[in-house]
XYZ file of C-alpha atoms in Angstrom:
439
model
C 37.372 94.342 111.089
C 37.238 92.525 114.409
C 40.771 91.251 114.736
C 44.172 92.767 115.093
C 46.130 92.567 111.884
C 49.764 91.705 112.344
C 52.046 92.865 109.586
C 54.042 89.681 109.210
C 57.043 88.271 110.995
C 59.782 89.591 108.756
C 62.233 91.595 110.831
C 63.660 94.224 108.574
C 66.199 96.961 109.064
C 63.383 99.476 108.593
C 62.358 98.721 112.171
C 65.739 100.032 113.183
C 66.104 103.165 111.118
C 68.787 104.500 113.408
C 70.987 101.804 114.886
C 71.568 102.812 118.469
C 75.262 103.308 119.225
C 74.556 103.140 122.944
C 72.524 99.935 123.072
C 73.553 96.793 121.235
C 70.320 96.455 119.252
C 71.057 95.259 115.739
C 68.731 94.557 112.785
C 67.929 90.938 111.999
C 66.684 89.565 108.689
C 65.281 86.194 109.721
C 61.897 85.025 108.469
C 61.405 81.686 110.246
C 63.236 81.364 113.574
C 65.312 78.220 113.864
C 68.319 79.115 116.003
C 69.063 80.915 119.243
C 70.142 83.977 117.300
C 66.874 83.922 115.327
C 64.815 83.883 118.504
C 67.007 86.586 120.022
C 66.270 88.598 116.883
C 62.534 88.145 117.425
C 62.903 89.311 121.006
C 64.948 92.304 119.877
C 62.194 93.262 117.446
C 59.715 93.170 120.310
C 61.909 95.549 122.315
C 62.619 97.907 119.412
C 58.966 98.183 118.443
C 57.763 98.995 121.929
C 55.762 102.262 121.843
C 57.016 105.700 122.919
C 53.737 106.628 124.591
C 55.123 107.897 127.880
C 56.445 111.105 126.363
C 52.895 111.985 125.295
C 51.620 111.193 128.787
C 53.845 113.927 130.186
C 51.841 116.445 128.140
C 48.691 115.423 130.023
C 50.203 116.209 133.425
C 51.322 119.306 135.324
C 54.920 118.828 134.125
C 54.862 120.726 130.802
C 53.644 123.887 129.106
C 52.851 123.844 125.394
C 54.999 126.095 123.232
C 52.518 127.575 120.789
C 55.298 128.905 118.547
C 56.567 125.386 117.825
C 55.771 123.819 114.476
C 55.004 120.585 116.332
C 52.417 122.229 118.605
C 49.651 121.501 116.078
C 50.374 117.772 116.503
C 50.444 117.829 120.300
C 47.938 120.512 121.375
C 44.981 118.123 121.553
C 46.992 115.758 123.718
C 47.852 118.718 125.950
C 44.171 119.695 126.152
C 42.977 116.109 126.803
C 40.918 116.178 123.591
C 40.777 112.453 122.949
C 37.211 112.426 121.639
C 37.630 114.466 118.446
C 41.273 115.481 118.008
C 42.571 117.320 114.974
C 43.539 115.011 112.138
C 47.196 115.990 112.564
C 47.272 114.981 116.230
C 49.690 112.216 117.164
C 47.617 109.177 118.125
C 48.309 107.229 121.258
C 49.702 103.823 120.361
C 47.518 100.772 120.359
C 48.475 98.401 117.550
C 52.181 98.881 118.317
C 51.699 97.159 121.663
C 50.214 94.135 119.953
C 52.913 94.090 117.310
C 55.414 93.880 120.146
C 53.338 91.145 121.787
C 53.193 89.235 118.509
C 56.927 88.569 118.593
C 56.708 87.320 122.165
C 53.868 84.965 121.281
C 55.926 83.544 118.436
C 58.807 82.869 120.817
C 56.664 81.365 123.558
C 54.782 79.066 121.166
C 57.716 77.719 119.162
C 61.055 78.020 120.957
C 60.749 74.796 122.960
C 59.932 72.763 119.871
C 62.789 74.280 117.891
C 65.520 74.417 120.509
C 64.561 72.499 123.625
C 65.828 74.009 126.868
C 69.122 75.504 127.974
C 70.171 78.648 129.845
C 70.098 80.870 126.758
C 66.761 79.548 125.529
C 65.211 79.891 128.979
C 66.419 83.486 129.218
C 64.901 84.441 125.871
C 61.615 82.728 126.681
C 61.546 84.376 130.106
C 62.034 87.783 128.504
C 59.164 87.034 126.117
C 56.748 86.269 128.953
C 57.771 89.424 130.794
C 57.546 91.618 127.721
C 54.078 90.284 126.987
C 53.095 91.050 130.565
C 54.590 94.548 130.419
C 52.830 95.424 127.166
C 49.459 94.352 128.570
C 50.217 96.234 131.798
C 50.926 99.457 129.927
C 47.744 99.012 127.872
C 45.800 98.735 131.112
C 47.447 101.852 132.521
C 46.434 103.810 129.443
C 42.989 102.552 128.525
C 41.424 101.077 131.676
C 40.467 102.055 135.189
C 42.917 101.473 138.017
C 42.842 98.150 139.814
C 40.699 97.879 142.955
C 38.505 95.216 144.500
C 35.473 97.035 143.119
C 36.881 97.491 139.610
C 37.855 93.919 138.688
C 34.731 93.424 136.593
C 35.190 96.611 134.567
C 36.540 96.610 131.021
C 40.231 95.811 130.790
C 42.089 95.293 127.526
C 42.149 92.650 124.803
C 44.536 89.850 125.720
C 46.808 88.392 123.074
C 48.443 85.163 124.209
C 48.525 83.112 121.034
C 48.903 83.513 117.290
C 45.380 83.167 115.947
C 44.392 85.311 112.991
C 40.711 84.508 113.531
C 40.659 85.478 117.197
C 38.217 88.215 118.210
C 39.902 90.723 120.444
C 37.153 91.567 122.909
C 38.495 93.299 126.024
C 38.877 91.083 129.058
C 37.889 92.456 132.444
C 40.453 94.250 134.577
C 40.577 91.210 136.843
C 41.172 88.841 133.937
C 43.750 91.176 132.413
C 45.768 91.325 135.609
C 45.473 87.570 136.121
C 47.182 87.064 132.760
C 49.832 89.667 133.532
C 50.668 88.091 136.879
C 50.800 84.603 135.363
C 53.172 85.746 132.617
C 55.342 87.547 135.166
C 55.621 84.444 137.324
C 56.480 82.194 134.385
C 58.949 84.658 132.927
C 60.781 85.380 136.161
C 61.196 81.660 136.870
C 62.869 81.158 133.480
C 65.355 84.041 133.616
C 69.009 83.106 134.033
C 70.506 86.626 134.009
C 70.411 88.488 137.315
C 71.397 91.878 135.881
C 72.018 92.843 132.267
C 75.318 94.428 131.285
C 75.306 98.082 130.264
C 74.351 98.232 126.611
C 72.215 95.124 126.907
C 70.112 96.533 129.737
C 67.182 97.270 127.471
C 66.451 93.564 128.068
C 64.681 91.979 131.007
C 66.765 90.507 133.801
C 65.759 89.145 137.200
C 66.435 92.592 138.624
C 64.117 94.156 136.042
C 61.482 91.470 136.611
C 61.451 92.231 140.333
C 61.259 95.970 139.621
C 58.322 95.396 137.303
C 56.586 93.242 139.918
C 57.077 96.007 142.472
C 55.425 98.560 140.168
C 52.540 96.256 139.299
C 51.815 95.608 142.980
C 52.171 99.311 143.797
C 49.575 100.201 141.169
C 47.300 97.456 142.517
C 47.573 98.830 146.044
C 49.337 95.708 147.295
C 51.820 97.479 149.515
C 53.632 94.553 151.149
C 53.980 92.671 147.865
C 55.442 95.813 146.270
C 57.957 96.092 149.116
C 58.936 92.416 148.864
C 59.574 92.645 145.111
C 61.535 95.896 145.455
C 63.749 94.314 148.105
C 64.591 91.462 145.744
C 65.663 93.920 143.054
C 67.680 96.026 145.489
C 69.421 92.924 146.847
C 71.012 92.537 143.414
C 71.983 96.238 143.203
C 70.896 99.042 145.533
C 73.162 101.825 144.266
C 72.076 105.411 143.727
C 73.785 108.138 141.736
C 75.175 110.832 144.050
C 74.594 114.199 142.404
C 76.989 115.780 144.913
C 79.856 114.092 143.069
C 81.264 116.213 140.270
C 80.790 114.691 136.827
C 78.153 112.240 138.046
C 75.868 110.817 135.397
C 72.190 111.578 135.222
C 70.365 108.854 137.145
C 68.333 107.912 134.064
C 71.446 107.430 131.892
C 71.613 103.817 130.735
C 75.145 103.588 132.137
C 74.284 105.008 135.550
C 74.826 102.890 138.652
C 71.120 102.786 139.390
C 69.716 101.944 135.968
C 67.808 98.665 135.887
C 66.182 98.598 132.455
C 66.804 101.212 129.758
C 64.047 100.329 127.289
C 61.506 103.089 126.816
C 62.071 106.357 125.007
C 60.313 108.762 127.366
C 61.214 111.962 125.517
C 60.462 112.147 121.800
C 61.326 115.065 119.475
C 57.732 116.197 118.876
C 57.151 116.688 122.594
C 60.587 118.165 123.330
C 60.221 120.732 120.566
C 56.687 121.772 121.484
C 56.914 122.198 125.240
C 58.692 123.849 128.153
C 58.956 122.803 131.791
C 55.939 124.064 133.742
C 56.318 126.513 136.646
C 54.463 123.935 138.760
C 57.250 121.406 138.265
C 60.102 123.887 138.632
C 58.667 125.277 141.858
C 58.660 121.770 143.355
C 62.467 121.900 143.721
C 63.589 123.685 146.876
C 66.915 125.403 147.515
C 69.754 122.907 147.601
C 67.970 120.360 145.447
C 70.669 119.475 142.926
C 68.200 118.012 140.454
C 66.888 121.361 139.276
C 70.260 122.214 137.770
C 70.923 118.701 136.479
C 67.496 117.802 135.101
C 66.655 121.147 133.488
C 68.334 123.923 131.525
C 67.318 127.507 130.859
C 66.254 128.264 127.290
C 65.463 131.933 126.837
C 62.914 132.772 129.492
C 61.858 129.143 129.911
C 63.361 125.791 130.900
C 63.773 122.574 128.947
C 64.590 119.048 130.042
C 68.062 117.499 130.029
C 66.700 114.054 130.852
C 65.936 112.968 127.295
C 66.650 113.552 123.647
C 69.031 110.622 123.221
C 68.598 106.871 123.396
C 71.031 106.775 126.281
C 68.276 108.295 128.450
C 65.730 105.560 127.717
C 64.342 104.278 131.003
C 61.753 101.841 132.295
C 63.024 100.987 135.780
C 65.750 102.360 138.026
C 66.649 102.174 141.702
C 65.359 105.620 142.719
C 61.903 104.482 141.646
C 62.232 101.462 143.932
C 63.385 103.582 146.876
C 60.312 105.753 146.447
C 58.059 102.713 146.107
C 59.478 101.389 149.384
C 58.928 104.763 151.061
C 55.346 105.072 149.810
C 54.371 101.520 150.696
C 55.896 101.667 154.155
C 53.961 104.865 154.890
C 50.740 103.228 153.737
C 51.565 100.188 155.888
C 52.073 102.453 158.906
C 55.829 101.915 159.217
C 56.999 105.521 159.024
C 60.484 104.695 160.330
C 61.218 102.462 157.330
C 59.586 104.978 154.994
C 61.882 107.703 156.293
C 64.913 105.447 155.843
C 64.339 105.031 152.111
C 63.215 108.619 151.547
C 66.281 109.895 153.384
C 68.638 107.601 151.458
C 67.426 109.053 148.172
C 67.500 112.663 149.343
C 71.061 112.291 150.595
C 72.093 111.687 146.980
C 69.951 114.457 145.499
C 70.422 117.433 147.869
C 73.466 119.381 148.944
C 74.752 118.401 152.386
C 73.289 121.486 154.054
C 69.919 121.128 152.347
C 69.815 117.402 153.134
C 70.199 118.116 156.852
C 67.324 120.583 156.684
C 65.162 118.145 154.707
C 65.836 115.261 157.101
C 64.871 117.282 160.160
C 61.687 118.477 158.496
C 60.694 114.983 157.323
C 61.237 113.485 160.790
C 58.574 115.771 162.259
C 55.848 114.921 159.735
C 52.648 113.056 160.502
C 51.825 109.930 158.533
C 49.604 111.863 156.131
C 52.209 114.596 155.687
C 54.927 112.025 155.104
C 52.887 110.410 152.343
C 52.525 113.830 150.717
C 56.306 114.295 151.013
C 56.949 110.948 149.311
C 54.574 111.779 146.464
C 56.255 115.177 146.054
C 59.571 113.370 145.859
C 58.181 111.105 143.128
C 57.153 114.232 141.212
C 60.669 115.680 141.504
C 62.735 112.563 141.020
C 60.776 110.858 138.239
C 59.912 114.013 136.307
C 59.315 113.466 132.580
C 59.911 109.715 132.794
C 56.290 108.983 131.939
C 55.154 107.963 135.417
C 53.553 111.193 136.617
C 50.284 110.555 134.756
C 49.995 107.094 136.298
C 50.727 108.480 139.776
C 47.998 111.110 139.386
C 45.558 108.551 138.015
C 46.107 105.987 140.770
C 45.961 108.483 143.650
C 44.096 111.806 143.933
C 43.261 112.528 140.269
C 43.611 116.261 140.895
C 42.257 119.168 138.909
C 44.684 120.397 136.227
C 44.164 123.399 133.914
C 45.921 123.850 130.574
C 45.664 126.849 128.253
C 46.693 126.871 124.614
C 45.785 128.710 121.403
C 43.150 130.779 123.133
C 41.518 127.808 124.856
C 41.513 127.037 128.552
C 40.562 123.471 129.450
C 40.264 121.980 132.919
C 40.689 118.343 133.784
C 38.395 118.126 136.774
C 39.167 116.056 139.852
C 38.260 112.415 139.132
C 37.678 113.385 135.492
C 36.725 110.417 133.247
C 39.568 111.523 130.957
C 42.035 110.050 133.433
C 41.161 106.887 131.497
C 42.325 107.562 127.952
C 39.938 106.784 125.112
C 41.073 104.172 122.608
C 42.359 105.795 119.377
C 39.594 106.139 116.806
C 41.530 104.080 114.278
C 41.681 101.217 116.761
C 37.940 101.494 117.405
C 37.230 101.556 113.671
C 39.274 98.410 113.147
C 37.903 96.663 116.210
C 34.435 97.795 117.390
C 34.685 95.141 120.108
C 36.961 97.537 122.022
C 33.904 99.427 123.263
C 32.174 96.328 124.633
């Protein structure tokens, strides 16, 4: 079968089996959209159906250890061991079709909302969100199943692009260059349409201008376009540049949807199957030095091991937040040769994450670093700050692709430096349904 099968447009409550008391997502029962609320319902379905793949990505990194005593370990061990070629039948499959189901709703909005409703601020906002969501879904597909962007990789296999509702369309992968061209076009169109600068808490699973700029910053970072990433991050931070200060008693976790620095609280980055079958790795725990307040706020002792406090509830869903932007600014400025600006953003984040005494020590140490050492310090800070938010795998893939060794159930497997498995294989079910994926 050489086309993606969409399972209809009907938005049922089954897509929302647990109505989220933290975010104002509500089930909609519309079949044919005809009003603003109908189109908002379509957009909500796109958000709700977005995959939870980033939690599984954490298993592939140096962040977690598999708990062999867990009943869920049988479903996650092949992910942990990078066995994408012939995983056990019980293994949780990486999402593929779910991305296109989410895209389907956006295509329906983009193709019909003007005809049905014309143009006004509300309509433009919904349509803008649809363009951005379509771009984000394709971007995440690229991050999973394709090589990283570079001038030499533009002709390599990207991902199938879905930009219209056509049941007879063959979904042959576009090139990486073509895939990114579509993503950038959708981002530009979507951002121009948005009328909301920053979503209110509870509605901040939706795109806003602030979220669109944050997304643009990440896209350019992953493409190695340092100045463009800086420019986009500055636009987002102009709207809100706050950081959570962990020195303040009772402060929220930075990835809480109500935190001062949250930009977009969409993706569930910690699912039960992963939480129950893993512990925090010694490699991650050892990254936090004395006086780093995150170790006590992000993790909790459980027996002789540690578990994460950053997930487990919808309130900790996260796609973009300000700390990520500060670190993007720091990384890009280092790569651009402006170490003074890099230190400014790195220092601003650390001031809110370390005790006062430890911050003074950190600042003095950072000021003496060479350019290469400062880049290493920024990447270490990304590892600490963004732990278990699904970005570590992408950071490893786009930079050094280091050697990682995992042991489980009597097997020791090594992901070699520059291992081909840094590009994840399409799920076998997707290949079976669409052999064109391998072209």
